[in-house]
């Protein structure tokens, strides 16, 4: 998928999508996988599990609860993608319709700071 196409899909959505768009416009790396590996319901269950883990570890997220809800409502296969901010501080998981023509959900997560070994 071309960068400009992905930018069009992210425009005008929720906070996570807007942040993902800003990362993409700012030169962030991205990938959208062609294969469909799991249904949106399976993805929703996986991210619900991650939500609990993220909360325990204090990982900052954007759009996680909304993303899980949207994936459950979609109830069809999804194509996935990822955007990584230039400074690698945030990553955004993208969920697109099977044909890649629409954004289903976007979930952002701040990467934990690496601490030097003690």
mmCIF file of C-alpha atoms in Angstrom:
data_model
loop_
_atom_site.group_PDB
_atom_site.id
_atom_site.type_symbol
_atom_site.label_atom_id
_atom_site.label_comp_id
_atom_site.label_asym_id
_atom_site.label_seq_id
_atom_site.Cartn_x
_atom_site.Cartn_y
_atom_site.Cartn_z
ATOM 1 C CA UNK A 1 0.000 0.000 0.000
ATOM 2 C CA UNK A 2 1.303 3.421 -0.906
ATOM 3 C CA UNK A 3 1.947 5.959 1.862
ATOM 4 C CA UNK A 4 -0.591 8.443 0.454
ATOM 5 C CA UNK A 5 -3.304 5.749 0.397
ATOM 6 C CA UNK A 6 -2.687 4.924 4.037
ATOM 7 C CA UNK A 7 -2.704 8.623 4.925
ATOM 8 C CA UNK A 8 -6.128 8.941 3.298
ATOM 9 C CA UNK A 9 -7.477 6.006 5.348
ATOM 10 C CA UNK A 10 -6.226 7.491 8.630
ATOM 11 C CA UNK A 11 -7.565 11.022 8.049
ATOM 12 C CA UNK A 12 -10.497 12.194 10.124
ATOM 13 C CA UNK A 13 -10.764 9.322 12.582
ATOM 14 C CA UNK A 14 -10.176 9.004 16.337
ATOM 15 C CA UNK A 15 -7.226 10.136 18.445
ATOM 16 C CA UNK A 16 -5.138 7.017 17.752
ATOM 17 C CA UNK A 17 -5.653 7.332 13.994
ATOM 18 C CA UNK A 18 -4.733 11.012 14.066
ATOM 19 C CA UNK A 19 -1.547 10.223 16.005
ATOM 20 C CA UNK A 20 -0.722 7.401 13.563
ATOM 21 C CA UNK A 21 -1.267 9.805 10.666
ATOM 22 C CA UNK A 22 1.067 12.338 12.284
ATOM 23 C CA UNK A 23 3.724 9.624 12.688
ATOM 24 C CA UNK A 24 3.309 8.637 9.036
ATOM 25 C CA UNK A 25 3.465 12.255 7.814
ATOM 26 C CA UNK A 26 6.554 12.739 9.987
ATOM 27 C CA UNK A 27 8.382 10.011 8.081
ATOM 28 C CA UNK A 28 7.555 6.998 10.233
ATOM 29 C CA UNK A 29 8.070 3.538 8.817
ATOM 30 C CA UNK A 30 5.028 1.495 7.915
ATOM 31 C CA UNK A 31 3.963 -1.857 6.583
ATOM 32 C CA UNK A 32 0.576 -3.266 5.572
ATOM 33 C CA UNK A 33 0.530 -7.016 5.197
ATOM 34 C CA UNK A 34 -1.353 -8.502 2.276
ATOM 35 C CA UNK A 35 -2.328 -11.756 3.944
ATOM 36 C CA UNK A 36 -5.348 -12.144 6.188
ATOM 37 C CA UNK A 37 -4.367 -14.362 9.092
ATOM 38 C CA UNK A 38 -7.017 -13.901 11.786
ATOM 39 C CA UNK A 39 -10.583 -12.688 12.107
ATOM 40 C CA UNK A 40 -11.367 -9.380 13.760
ATOM 41 C CA UNK A 41 -12.905 -11.231 16.727
ATOM 42 C CA UNK A 42 -9.671 -13.148 17.353
ATOM 43 C CA UNK A 43 -7.717 -9.887 17.098
ATOM 44 C CA UNK A 44 -10.146 -8.238 19.554
ATOM 45 C CA UNK A 45 -9.651 -11.040 22.099
ATOM 46 C CA UNK A 46 -5.881 -10.756 21.736
ATOM 47 C CA UNK A 47 -5.865 -7.021 22.312
ATOM 48 C CA UNK A 48 -8.262 -7.344 25.256
ATOM 49 C CA UNK A 49 -5.691 -9.641 26.826
ATOM 50 C CA UNK A 50 -2.901 -7.193 26.006
ATOM 51 C CA UNK A 51 -4.912 -4.373 27.584
ATOM 52 C CA UNK A 52 -4.748 -6.076 30.965
ATOM 53 C CA UNK A 53 -1.025 -6.704 30.547
ATOM 54 C CA UNK A 54 -0.383 -3.113 29.459
ATOM 55 C CA UNK A 55 -2.285 -1.793 32.473
ATOM 56 C CA UNK A 56 -0.261 -3.940 34.882
ATOM 57 C CA UNK A 57 2.999 -2.727 33.320
ATOM 58 C CA UNK A 58 1.905 0.915 33.000
ATOM 59 C CA UNK A 59 2.201 1.015 29.186
ATOM 60 C CA UNK A 60 0.519 4.093 27.709
ATOM 61 C CA UNK A 61 -1.955 3.348 24.909
ATOM 62 C CA UNK A 62 -4.199 5.248 22.521
ATOM 63 C CA UNK A 63 -7.519 3.922 21.299
ATOM 64 C CA UNK A 64 -7.157 0.457 22.807
ATOM 65 C CA UNK A 65 -10.650 0.059 24.245
ATOM 66 C CA UNK A 66 -12.273 1.679 21.218
ATOM 67 C CA UNK A 67 -10.164 -0.438 18.885
ATOM 68 C CA UNK A 68 -11.232 -3.658 20.608
ATOM 69 C CA UNK A 69 -14.870 -2.570 20.386
ATOM 70 C CA UNK A 70 -14.571 -1.704 16.671
ATOM 71 C CA UNK A 71 -12.879 -5.024 15.908
ATOM 72 C CA UNK A 72 -15.689 -6.911 17.677
ATOM 73 C CA UNK A 73 -18.338 -4.951 15.773
ATOM 74 C CA UNK A 74 -16.599 -5.556 12.434
ATOM 75 C CA UNK A 75 -16.842 -9.367 12.811
ATOM 76 C CA UNK A 76 -15.030 -10.082 9.536
ATOM 77 C CA UNK A 77 -11.463 -10.837 8.488
ATOM 78 C CA UNK A 78 -9.055 -7.911 8.715
ATOM 79 C CA UNK A 79 -5.800 -6.963 7.073
ATOM 80 C CA UNK A 80 -3.201 -5.643 9.496
ATOM 81 C CA UNK A 81 -0.468 -3.056 9.373
ATOM 82 C CA UNK A 82 1.903 -1.151 11.592
ATOM 83 C CA UNK A 83 3.341 2.356 11.739
ATOM 84 C CA UNK A 84 6.411 3.134 13.831
ATOM 85 C CA UNK A 85 7.191 6.752 14.715
ATOM 86 C CA UNK A 86 10.569 8.062 13.521
ATOM 87 C CA UNK A 87 11.914 8.097 17.072
ATOM 88 C CA UNK A 88 10.367 4.643 17.752
ATOM 89 C CA UNK A 89 8.552 6.025 20.795
ATOM 90 C CA UNK A 90 5.138 4.904 19.526
ATOM 91 C CA UNK A 91 3.849 2.106 17.346
ATOM 92 C CA UNK A 92 0.387 1.942 15.849
ATOM 93 C CA UNK A 93 -1.385 -1.263 14.914
ATOM 94 C CA UNK A 94 -3.756 -0.857 11.995
ATOM 95 C CA UNK A 95 -6.722 -3.032 11.147
ATOM 96 C CA UNK A 96 -8.163 -2.609 7.672
ATOM 97 C CA UNK A 97 -11.032 -4.226 5.843
ATOM 98 C CA UNK A 98 -10.090 -7.397 4.017
ATOM 99 C CA UNK A 99 -9.631 -5.524 0.733
ATOM 100 C CA UNK A 100 -7.690 -2.711 2.436
ATOM 101 C CA UNK A 101 -10.154 -0.035 1.374
ATOM 102 C CA UNK A 102 -11.210 1.155 4.856
ATOM 103 C CA UNK A 103 -9.761 1.530 8.317
ATOM 104 C CA UNK A 104 -11.535 -0.620 10.906
ATOM 105 C CA UNK A 105 -9.471 0.350 13.967
ATOM 106 C CA UNK A 106 -6.154 1.801 15.062
ATOM 107 C CA UNK A 107 -4.424 1.106 18.373
ATOM 108 C CA UNK A 108 -1.350 2.980 19.546
ATOM 109 C CA UNK A 109 1.163 1.983 22.173
ATOM 110 C CA UNK A 110 4.101 3.878 23.633
ATOM 111 C CA UNK A 111 7.228 1.801 23.665
ATOM 112 C CA UNK A 112 8.631 1.462 27.164
ATOM 113 C CA UNK A 113 11.905 3.259 27.745
ATOM 114 C CA UNK A 114 14.847 0.925 27.851
ATOM 115 C CA UNK A 115 16.749 1.050 31.063
ATOM 116 C CA UNK A 116 20.417 0.137 31.133
ATOM 117 C CA UNK A 117 21.211 -3.111 32.981
ATOM 118 C CA UNK A 118 22.159 -2.643 36.600
#
